[in-house]
Coordinates of C-alpha atoms in Angstrom, one line a residue:
X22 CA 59.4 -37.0 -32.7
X23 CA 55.4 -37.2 -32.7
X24 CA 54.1 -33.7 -31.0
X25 CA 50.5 -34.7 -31.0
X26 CA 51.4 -35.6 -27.9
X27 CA 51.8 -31.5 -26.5
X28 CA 50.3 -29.0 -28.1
X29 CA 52.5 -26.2 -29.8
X30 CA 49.4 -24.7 -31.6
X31 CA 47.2 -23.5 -29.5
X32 CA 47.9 -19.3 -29.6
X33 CA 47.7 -18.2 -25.7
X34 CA 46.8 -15.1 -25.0
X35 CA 49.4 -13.4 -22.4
X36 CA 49.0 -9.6 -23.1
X37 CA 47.8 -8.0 -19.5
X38 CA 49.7 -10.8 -17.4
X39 CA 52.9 -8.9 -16.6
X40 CA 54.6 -10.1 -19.9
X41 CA 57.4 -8.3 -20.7
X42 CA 57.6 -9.6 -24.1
X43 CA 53.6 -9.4 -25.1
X44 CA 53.0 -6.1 -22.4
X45 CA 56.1 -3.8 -23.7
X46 CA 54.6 -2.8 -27.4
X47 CA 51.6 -0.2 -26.5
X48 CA 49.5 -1.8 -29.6
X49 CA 47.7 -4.6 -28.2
X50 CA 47.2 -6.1 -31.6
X51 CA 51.4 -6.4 -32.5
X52 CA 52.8 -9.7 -32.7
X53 CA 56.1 -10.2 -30.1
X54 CA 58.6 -12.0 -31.7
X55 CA 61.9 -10.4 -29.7
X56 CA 62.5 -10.6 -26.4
X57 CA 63.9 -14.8 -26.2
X58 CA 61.1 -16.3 -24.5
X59 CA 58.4 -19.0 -25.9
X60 CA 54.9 -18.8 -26.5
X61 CA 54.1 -22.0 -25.5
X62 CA 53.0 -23.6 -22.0
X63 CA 56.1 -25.5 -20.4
X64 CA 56.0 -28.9 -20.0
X65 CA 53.2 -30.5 -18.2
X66 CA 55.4 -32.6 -15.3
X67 CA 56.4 -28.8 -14.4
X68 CA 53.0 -27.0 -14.4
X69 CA 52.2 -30.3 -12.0
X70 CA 54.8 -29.9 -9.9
X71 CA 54.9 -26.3 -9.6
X72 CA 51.0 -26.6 -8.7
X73 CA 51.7 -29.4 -6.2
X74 CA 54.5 -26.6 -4.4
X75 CA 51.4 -23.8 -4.8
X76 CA 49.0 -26.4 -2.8
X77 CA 51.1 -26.3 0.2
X78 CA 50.7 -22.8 0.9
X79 CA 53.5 -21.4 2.3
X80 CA 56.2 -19.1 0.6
X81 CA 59.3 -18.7 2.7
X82 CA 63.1 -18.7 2.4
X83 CA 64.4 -21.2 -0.1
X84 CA 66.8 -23.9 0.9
X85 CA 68.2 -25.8 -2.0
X86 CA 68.3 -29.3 -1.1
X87 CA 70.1 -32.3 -2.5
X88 CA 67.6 -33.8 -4.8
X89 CA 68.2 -30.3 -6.9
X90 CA 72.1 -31.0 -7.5
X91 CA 71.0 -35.0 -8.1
X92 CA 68.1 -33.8 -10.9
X93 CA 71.4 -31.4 -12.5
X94 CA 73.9 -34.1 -11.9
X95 CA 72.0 -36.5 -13.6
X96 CA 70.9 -34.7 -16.6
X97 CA 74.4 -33.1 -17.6
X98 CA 75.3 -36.7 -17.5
X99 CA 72.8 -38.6 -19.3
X100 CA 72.2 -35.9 -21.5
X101 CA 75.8 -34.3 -22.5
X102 CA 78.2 -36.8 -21.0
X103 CA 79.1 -34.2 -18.6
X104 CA 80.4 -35.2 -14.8
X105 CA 80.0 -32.5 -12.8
X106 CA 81.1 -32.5 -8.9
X107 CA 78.5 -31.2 -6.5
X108 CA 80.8 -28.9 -5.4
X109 CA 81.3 -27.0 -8.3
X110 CA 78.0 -25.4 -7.7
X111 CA 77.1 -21.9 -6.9
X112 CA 73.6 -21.0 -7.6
X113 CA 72.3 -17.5 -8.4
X114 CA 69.2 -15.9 -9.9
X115 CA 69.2 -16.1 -13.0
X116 CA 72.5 -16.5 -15.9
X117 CA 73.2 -12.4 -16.6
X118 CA 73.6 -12.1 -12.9
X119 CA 75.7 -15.2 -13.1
X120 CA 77.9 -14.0 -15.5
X121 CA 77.6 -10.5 -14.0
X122 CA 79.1 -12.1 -10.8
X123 CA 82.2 -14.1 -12.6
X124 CA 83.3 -11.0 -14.4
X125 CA 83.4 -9.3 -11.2
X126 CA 85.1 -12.0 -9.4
X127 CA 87.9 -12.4 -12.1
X128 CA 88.7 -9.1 -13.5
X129 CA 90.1 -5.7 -11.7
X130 CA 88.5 -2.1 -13.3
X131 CA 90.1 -1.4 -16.8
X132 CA 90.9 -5.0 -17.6
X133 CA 90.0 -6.1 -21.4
X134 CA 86.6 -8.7 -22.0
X135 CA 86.9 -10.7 -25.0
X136 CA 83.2 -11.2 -26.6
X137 CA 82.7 -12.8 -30.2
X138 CA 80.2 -10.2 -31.9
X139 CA 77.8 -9.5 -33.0
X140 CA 77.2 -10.8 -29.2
X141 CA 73.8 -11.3 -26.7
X142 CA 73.3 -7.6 -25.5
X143 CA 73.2 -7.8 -21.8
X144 CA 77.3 -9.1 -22.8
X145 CA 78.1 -5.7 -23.1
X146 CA 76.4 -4.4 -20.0
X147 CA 77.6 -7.3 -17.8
X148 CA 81.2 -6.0 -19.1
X149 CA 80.8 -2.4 -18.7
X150 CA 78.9 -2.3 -15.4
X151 CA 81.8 -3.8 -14.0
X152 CA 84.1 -1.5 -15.5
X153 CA 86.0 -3.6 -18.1
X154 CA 86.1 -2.7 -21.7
X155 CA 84.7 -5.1 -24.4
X156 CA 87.5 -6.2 -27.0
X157 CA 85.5 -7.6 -29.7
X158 CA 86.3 -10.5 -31.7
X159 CA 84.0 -10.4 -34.6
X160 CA 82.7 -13.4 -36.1
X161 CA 83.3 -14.4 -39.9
X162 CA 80.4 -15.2 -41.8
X163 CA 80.7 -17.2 -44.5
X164 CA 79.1 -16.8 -47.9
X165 CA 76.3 -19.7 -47.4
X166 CA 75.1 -17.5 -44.3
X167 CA 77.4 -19.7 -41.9
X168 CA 79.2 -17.8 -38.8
X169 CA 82.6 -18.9 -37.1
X170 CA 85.2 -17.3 -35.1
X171 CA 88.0 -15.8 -36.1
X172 CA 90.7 -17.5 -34.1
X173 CA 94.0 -15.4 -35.7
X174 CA 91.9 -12.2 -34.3
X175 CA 91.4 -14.1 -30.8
X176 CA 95.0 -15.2 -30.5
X177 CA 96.1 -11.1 -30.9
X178 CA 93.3 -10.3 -28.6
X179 CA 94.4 -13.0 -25.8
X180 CA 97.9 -11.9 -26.5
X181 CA 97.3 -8.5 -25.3
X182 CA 98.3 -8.3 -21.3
X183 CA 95.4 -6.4 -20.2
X184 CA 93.0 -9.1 -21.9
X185 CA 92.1 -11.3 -19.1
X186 CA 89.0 -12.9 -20.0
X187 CA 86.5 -14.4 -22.3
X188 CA 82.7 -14.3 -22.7
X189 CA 81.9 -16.9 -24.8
X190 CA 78.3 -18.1 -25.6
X191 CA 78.1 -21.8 -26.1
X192 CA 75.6 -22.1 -28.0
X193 CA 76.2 -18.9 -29.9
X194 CA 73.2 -16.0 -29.6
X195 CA 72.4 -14.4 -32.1
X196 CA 73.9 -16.8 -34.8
X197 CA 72.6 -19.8 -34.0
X198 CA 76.0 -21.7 -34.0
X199 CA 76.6 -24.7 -32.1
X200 CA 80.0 -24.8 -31.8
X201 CA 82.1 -27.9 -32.4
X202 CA 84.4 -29.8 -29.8
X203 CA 87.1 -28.8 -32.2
X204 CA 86.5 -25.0 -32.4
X205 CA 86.1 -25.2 -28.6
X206 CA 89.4 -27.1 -28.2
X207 CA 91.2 -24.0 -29.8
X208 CA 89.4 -21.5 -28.0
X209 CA 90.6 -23.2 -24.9
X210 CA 93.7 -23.6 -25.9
X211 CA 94.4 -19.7 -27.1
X212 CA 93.2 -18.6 -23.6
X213 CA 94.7 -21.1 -21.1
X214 CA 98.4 -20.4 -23.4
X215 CA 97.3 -16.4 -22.4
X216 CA 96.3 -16.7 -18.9
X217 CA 92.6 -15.8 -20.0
X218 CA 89.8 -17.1 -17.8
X219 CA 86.9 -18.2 -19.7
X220 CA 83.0 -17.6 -19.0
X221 CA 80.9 -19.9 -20.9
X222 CA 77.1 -19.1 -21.1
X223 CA 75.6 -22.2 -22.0
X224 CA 72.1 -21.1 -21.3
X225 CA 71.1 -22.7 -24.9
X226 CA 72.6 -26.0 -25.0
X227 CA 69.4 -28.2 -24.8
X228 CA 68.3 -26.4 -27.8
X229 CA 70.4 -28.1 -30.8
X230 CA 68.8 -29.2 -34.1
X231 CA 70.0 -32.3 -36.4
X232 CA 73.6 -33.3 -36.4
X233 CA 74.6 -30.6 -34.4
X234 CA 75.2 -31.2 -30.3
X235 CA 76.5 -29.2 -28.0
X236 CA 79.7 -29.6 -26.1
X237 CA 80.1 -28.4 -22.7
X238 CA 83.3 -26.1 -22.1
X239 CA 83.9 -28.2 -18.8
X240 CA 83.7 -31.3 -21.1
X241 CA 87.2 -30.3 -23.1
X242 CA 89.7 -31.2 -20.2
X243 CA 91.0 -30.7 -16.4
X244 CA 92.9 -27.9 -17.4
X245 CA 90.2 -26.0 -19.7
X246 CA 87.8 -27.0 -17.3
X247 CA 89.4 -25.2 -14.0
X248 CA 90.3 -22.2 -16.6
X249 CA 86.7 -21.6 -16.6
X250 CA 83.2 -21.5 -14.9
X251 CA 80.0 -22.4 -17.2
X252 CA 76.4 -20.9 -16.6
X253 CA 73.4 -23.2 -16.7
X254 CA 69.8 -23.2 -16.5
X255 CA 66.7 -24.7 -17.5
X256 CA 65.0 -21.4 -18.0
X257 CA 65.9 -21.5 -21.9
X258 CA 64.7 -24.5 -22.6
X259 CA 61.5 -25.1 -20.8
X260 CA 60.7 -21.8 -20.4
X261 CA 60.7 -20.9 -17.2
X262 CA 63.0 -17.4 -17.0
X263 CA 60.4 -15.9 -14.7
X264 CA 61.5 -18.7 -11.8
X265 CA 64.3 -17.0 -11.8
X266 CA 67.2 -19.8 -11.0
X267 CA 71.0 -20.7 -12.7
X268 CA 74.0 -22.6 -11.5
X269 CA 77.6 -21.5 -11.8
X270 CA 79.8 -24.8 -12.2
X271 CA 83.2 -23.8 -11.4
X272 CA 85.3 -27.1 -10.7
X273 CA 88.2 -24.7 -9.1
X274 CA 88.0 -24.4 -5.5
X275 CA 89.8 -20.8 -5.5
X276 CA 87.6 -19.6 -8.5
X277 CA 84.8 -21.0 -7.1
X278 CA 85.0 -19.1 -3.6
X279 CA 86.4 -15.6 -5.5
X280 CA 82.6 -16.2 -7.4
X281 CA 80.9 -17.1 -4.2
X282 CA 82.1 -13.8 -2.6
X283 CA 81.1 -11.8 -5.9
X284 CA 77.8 -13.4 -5.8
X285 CA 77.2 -12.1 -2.2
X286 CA 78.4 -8.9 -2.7
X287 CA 75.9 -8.6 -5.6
X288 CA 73.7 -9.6 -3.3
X289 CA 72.0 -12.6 -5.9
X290 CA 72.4 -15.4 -3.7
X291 CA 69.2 -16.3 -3.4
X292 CA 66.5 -18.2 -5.2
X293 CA 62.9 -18.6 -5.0
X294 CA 60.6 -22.0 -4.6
X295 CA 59.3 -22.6 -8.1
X296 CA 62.9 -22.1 -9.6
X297 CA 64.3 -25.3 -7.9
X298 CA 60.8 -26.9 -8.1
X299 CA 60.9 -26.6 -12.0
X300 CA 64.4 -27.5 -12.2
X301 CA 64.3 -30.3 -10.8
X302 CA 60.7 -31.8 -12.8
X303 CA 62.5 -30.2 -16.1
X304 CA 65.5 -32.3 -15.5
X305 CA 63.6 -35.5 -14.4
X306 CA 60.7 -35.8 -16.2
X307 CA 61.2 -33.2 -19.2
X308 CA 62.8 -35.1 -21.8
X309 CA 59.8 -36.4 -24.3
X310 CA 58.4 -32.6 -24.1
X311 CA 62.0 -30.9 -25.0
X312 CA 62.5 -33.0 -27.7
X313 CA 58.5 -32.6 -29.4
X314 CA 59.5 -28.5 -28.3
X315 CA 62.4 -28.7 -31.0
X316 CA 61.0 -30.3 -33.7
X317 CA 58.2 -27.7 -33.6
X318 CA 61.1 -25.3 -33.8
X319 CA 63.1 -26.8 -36.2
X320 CA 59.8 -26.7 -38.5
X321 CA 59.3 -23.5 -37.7
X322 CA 62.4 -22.7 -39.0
X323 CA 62.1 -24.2 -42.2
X324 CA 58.9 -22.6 -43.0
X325 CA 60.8 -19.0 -42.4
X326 CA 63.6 -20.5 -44.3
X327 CA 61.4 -21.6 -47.1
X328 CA 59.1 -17.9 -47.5
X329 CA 62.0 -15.8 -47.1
X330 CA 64.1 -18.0 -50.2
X331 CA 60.8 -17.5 -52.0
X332 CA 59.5 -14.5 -51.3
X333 CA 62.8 -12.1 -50.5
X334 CA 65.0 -14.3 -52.2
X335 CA 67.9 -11.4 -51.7
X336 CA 68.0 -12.0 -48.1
X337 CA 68.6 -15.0 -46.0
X338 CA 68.7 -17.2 -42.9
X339 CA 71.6 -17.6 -41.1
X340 CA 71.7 -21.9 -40.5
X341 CA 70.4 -23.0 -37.3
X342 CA 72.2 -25.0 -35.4
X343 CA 71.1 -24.2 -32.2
X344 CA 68.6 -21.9 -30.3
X345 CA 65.2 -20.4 -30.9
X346 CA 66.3 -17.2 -32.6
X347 CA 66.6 -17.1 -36.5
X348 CA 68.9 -14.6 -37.7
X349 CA 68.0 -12.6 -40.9
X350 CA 70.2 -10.9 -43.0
X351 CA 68.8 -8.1 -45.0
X352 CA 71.9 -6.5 -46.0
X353 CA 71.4 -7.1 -49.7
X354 CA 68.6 -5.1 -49.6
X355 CA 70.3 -2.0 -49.0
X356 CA 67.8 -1.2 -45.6
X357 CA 69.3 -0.6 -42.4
X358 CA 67.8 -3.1 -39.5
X359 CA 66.4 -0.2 -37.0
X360 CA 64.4 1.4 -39.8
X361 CA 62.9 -1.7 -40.7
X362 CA 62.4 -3.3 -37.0
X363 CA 60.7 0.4 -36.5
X364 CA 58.7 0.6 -39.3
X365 CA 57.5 -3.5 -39.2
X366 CA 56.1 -2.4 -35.5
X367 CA 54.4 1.2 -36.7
X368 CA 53.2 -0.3 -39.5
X369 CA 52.7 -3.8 -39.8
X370 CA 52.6 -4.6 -35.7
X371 CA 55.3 -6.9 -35.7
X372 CA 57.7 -6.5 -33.1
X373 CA 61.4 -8.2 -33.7
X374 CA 65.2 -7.2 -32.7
X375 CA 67.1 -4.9 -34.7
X376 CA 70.7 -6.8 -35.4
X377 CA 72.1 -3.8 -34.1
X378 CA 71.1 -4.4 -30.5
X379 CA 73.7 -7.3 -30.4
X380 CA 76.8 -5.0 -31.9
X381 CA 77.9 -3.0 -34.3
X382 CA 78.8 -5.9 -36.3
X383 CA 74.8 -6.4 -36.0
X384 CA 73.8 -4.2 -38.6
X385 CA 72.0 -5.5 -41.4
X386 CA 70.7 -8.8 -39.5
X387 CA 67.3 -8.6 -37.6
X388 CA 66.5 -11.2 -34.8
X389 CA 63.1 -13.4 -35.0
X390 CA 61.8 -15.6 -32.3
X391 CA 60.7 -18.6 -33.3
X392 CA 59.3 -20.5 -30.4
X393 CA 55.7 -18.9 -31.2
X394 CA 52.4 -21.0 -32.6
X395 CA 53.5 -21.5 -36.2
X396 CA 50.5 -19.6 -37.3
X397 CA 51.8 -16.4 -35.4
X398 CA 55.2 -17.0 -37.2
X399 CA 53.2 -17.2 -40.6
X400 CA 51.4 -14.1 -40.0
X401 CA 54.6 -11.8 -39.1
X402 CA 56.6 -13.3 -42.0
X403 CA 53.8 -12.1 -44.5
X404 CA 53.6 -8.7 -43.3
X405 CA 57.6 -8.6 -42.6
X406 CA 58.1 -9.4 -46.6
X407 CA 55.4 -7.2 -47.4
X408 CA 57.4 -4.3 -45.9
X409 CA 60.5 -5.6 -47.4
X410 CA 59.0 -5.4 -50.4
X411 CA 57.2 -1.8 -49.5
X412 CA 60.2 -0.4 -48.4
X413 CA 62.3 -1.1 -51.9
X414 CA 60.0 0.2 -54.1

């Protein structure tokens, strides 16, 4: 894909505009690679769009019509094959509120969450806020850096009659997986066999690299699919979190209304203008810019992959099959991940997660964002080796 054609490159300056990933670190000259949003401009038929909406002037209750559901429609089935119903919808503000909802509608106080960990950290809040307890199903990583689940652990943990859902995150945050049909196939198959309702948060599946594609949940079957309610948005992808919009496709009619009621009570039922606006130019006019947006990724990722091999050669990527987030482990070295995400900030101002914000099981990995102006990227990774490299000696 040629990207000449949008520009990736140009470094924006955002600090003093309300962001929450540039604004939060109090040293206006760190470099923000955590929180999961992009550094880049979205796509230009959205910035139109959105600008056209702006030029009329007026501000007032949203109604979502039906071009929305065509522009989703449409997309999930050029794009992933997917055919979903129009009334499976239930849209919301955003997918943590989404999946917020669903755990709510689905699971009575004290019931048991399945997560596979080290797991996206609002996860755990969603879980506990609703009064549920997490039963963690840690993921196996592999030697060459490679995560997958461990399904003998998931079968005990489905088999236990409090457990009565799972949280899955399809693509996988922080590790980058895209999981296969296959591995989705057995997931399904473990929970329907237990009677355990799945959540999928699918809130990264445009963003897939090489071979690797991503399956919708919904996609596995009738009886997987009305076992479970998926969580969509464009806000990933073309970032545009701030518009605030997600869908919740649930293709059971008695799920679906216990999910509308939880909505309500929660009181997120309502969107604003620009989300549906951007939703639908993402989905209808998006395409050539999403695909130029992951190849800048993708070699954005390879240059990490190739310093970090050179430089720190102890330590090492996790592959990426899917997402903007590269996951590093650093457990060879010996350093725990909140001293070093601590001390990169104080003093090297370079801001990135600590594993440990995703789990327990987190410890050791560190989180970097890489949909940033590849010179930003090359600057942190000099000074995060450097430290590395400091704090050995």
């Amino acid at each position: 894909m040629d990207n000449t054609a949008f520009d990736f490159d140009t470094i924006i300056n955002r600090r003093g505009t309300g962001s929450y990933k540039w604004d939060t670190p109090e040293d206006p000259e760190a470099i923000p690679l955590w929180v999961a949003d992009m550094d880049f401009k979205t796509a230009p038929a959205i910035i139109s769009a959105l600008e056209k909406r702006v030029g009329q002037g007026i501000f007032g209750y949203t109604y979502v019509g039906e071009d929305y559901y065509d522009a989703v429609v449409s997309w999930f089935r050029t794009e992933h094959s997917l055919e979903i119903e129009r009334d499976w919808f239930v849209y919301t503000s955003g997918v943590v509120p989404a999946v917020s909802a669903i755990i709510k509608a689905m699971t009575r106080p004290g019931d048991r969450v399945i997560s596979q960990t080290p797991a996206y950290n609002c996860f755990y809040s969603s879980i506990r806020n609703n009064d549920c307890v997490l039963a963690s199903n840690p993921l196996i990583n592999d030697p060459d850096g490679t995560f997958r689940i461990d399904f003998e652990g998931l079968e005990r943990l489905a088999a236990h009659p409090d457990t009565t859902l799972l949280l899955l995150c399809n693509p996988h945050n922080p590790s980058g997986r895209c999981w296969t049909r296959k591995e989705l196939e057995r997931v399904g198959r473990i929970c329907l066999d237990n009677g355990v309702f799945v959540i999928s948060d699918e809130i990264h599946c445009e963003l897939t690299f090489g071979d690797h594609h991503y399956t919708p949940f919904a996609s596995l079957g009738d009886a997987f699919a009305r076992n479970s309610a998926t969580c969509v948005s464009a806000s990933k992808a073309f970032n545009i979190a701030g518009l605030h919009i997600a869908n919740i496709l649930a293709p059971d009619p008695e799920t679906r209304a216990r999910i509308d009621r939880a909505i309500n009570i929660n009181e997120v039922c309502d969107v604003n203008p620009f989300g549906v606006v951007a939703t639908i130019a993402a989905y209808s006019e998006g395409k050539p810019w999403l695909e130029a947006l992951k190849s800048y990724i993708y070699g954005n990722y390879r240059e990490l992959s190739e310093t970090i091999a050179r430089a720190v050669p102890q330590c090492r990527l996790a592959p990426l099959e899917a997402t903007y987030l590269a996951w590093l482990d650093i457990r060879p070295t010996g350093l725990q991940a909140e001293a070093v995400t601590e001390a990169l900030l104080r003093r090297k101002k370079v801001m990135l997660n600590p594993g440990t914000m995703y789990g327990p099981e987190g410890e050791g990995f560190i989180r970097i964002n890489l949909a940033c102006p590849r010179k930003l990227l090359r600057t942190a990774t000099e000074r995060l080796v450097e430290l590395l490299h400091e704090m050995r000696c």
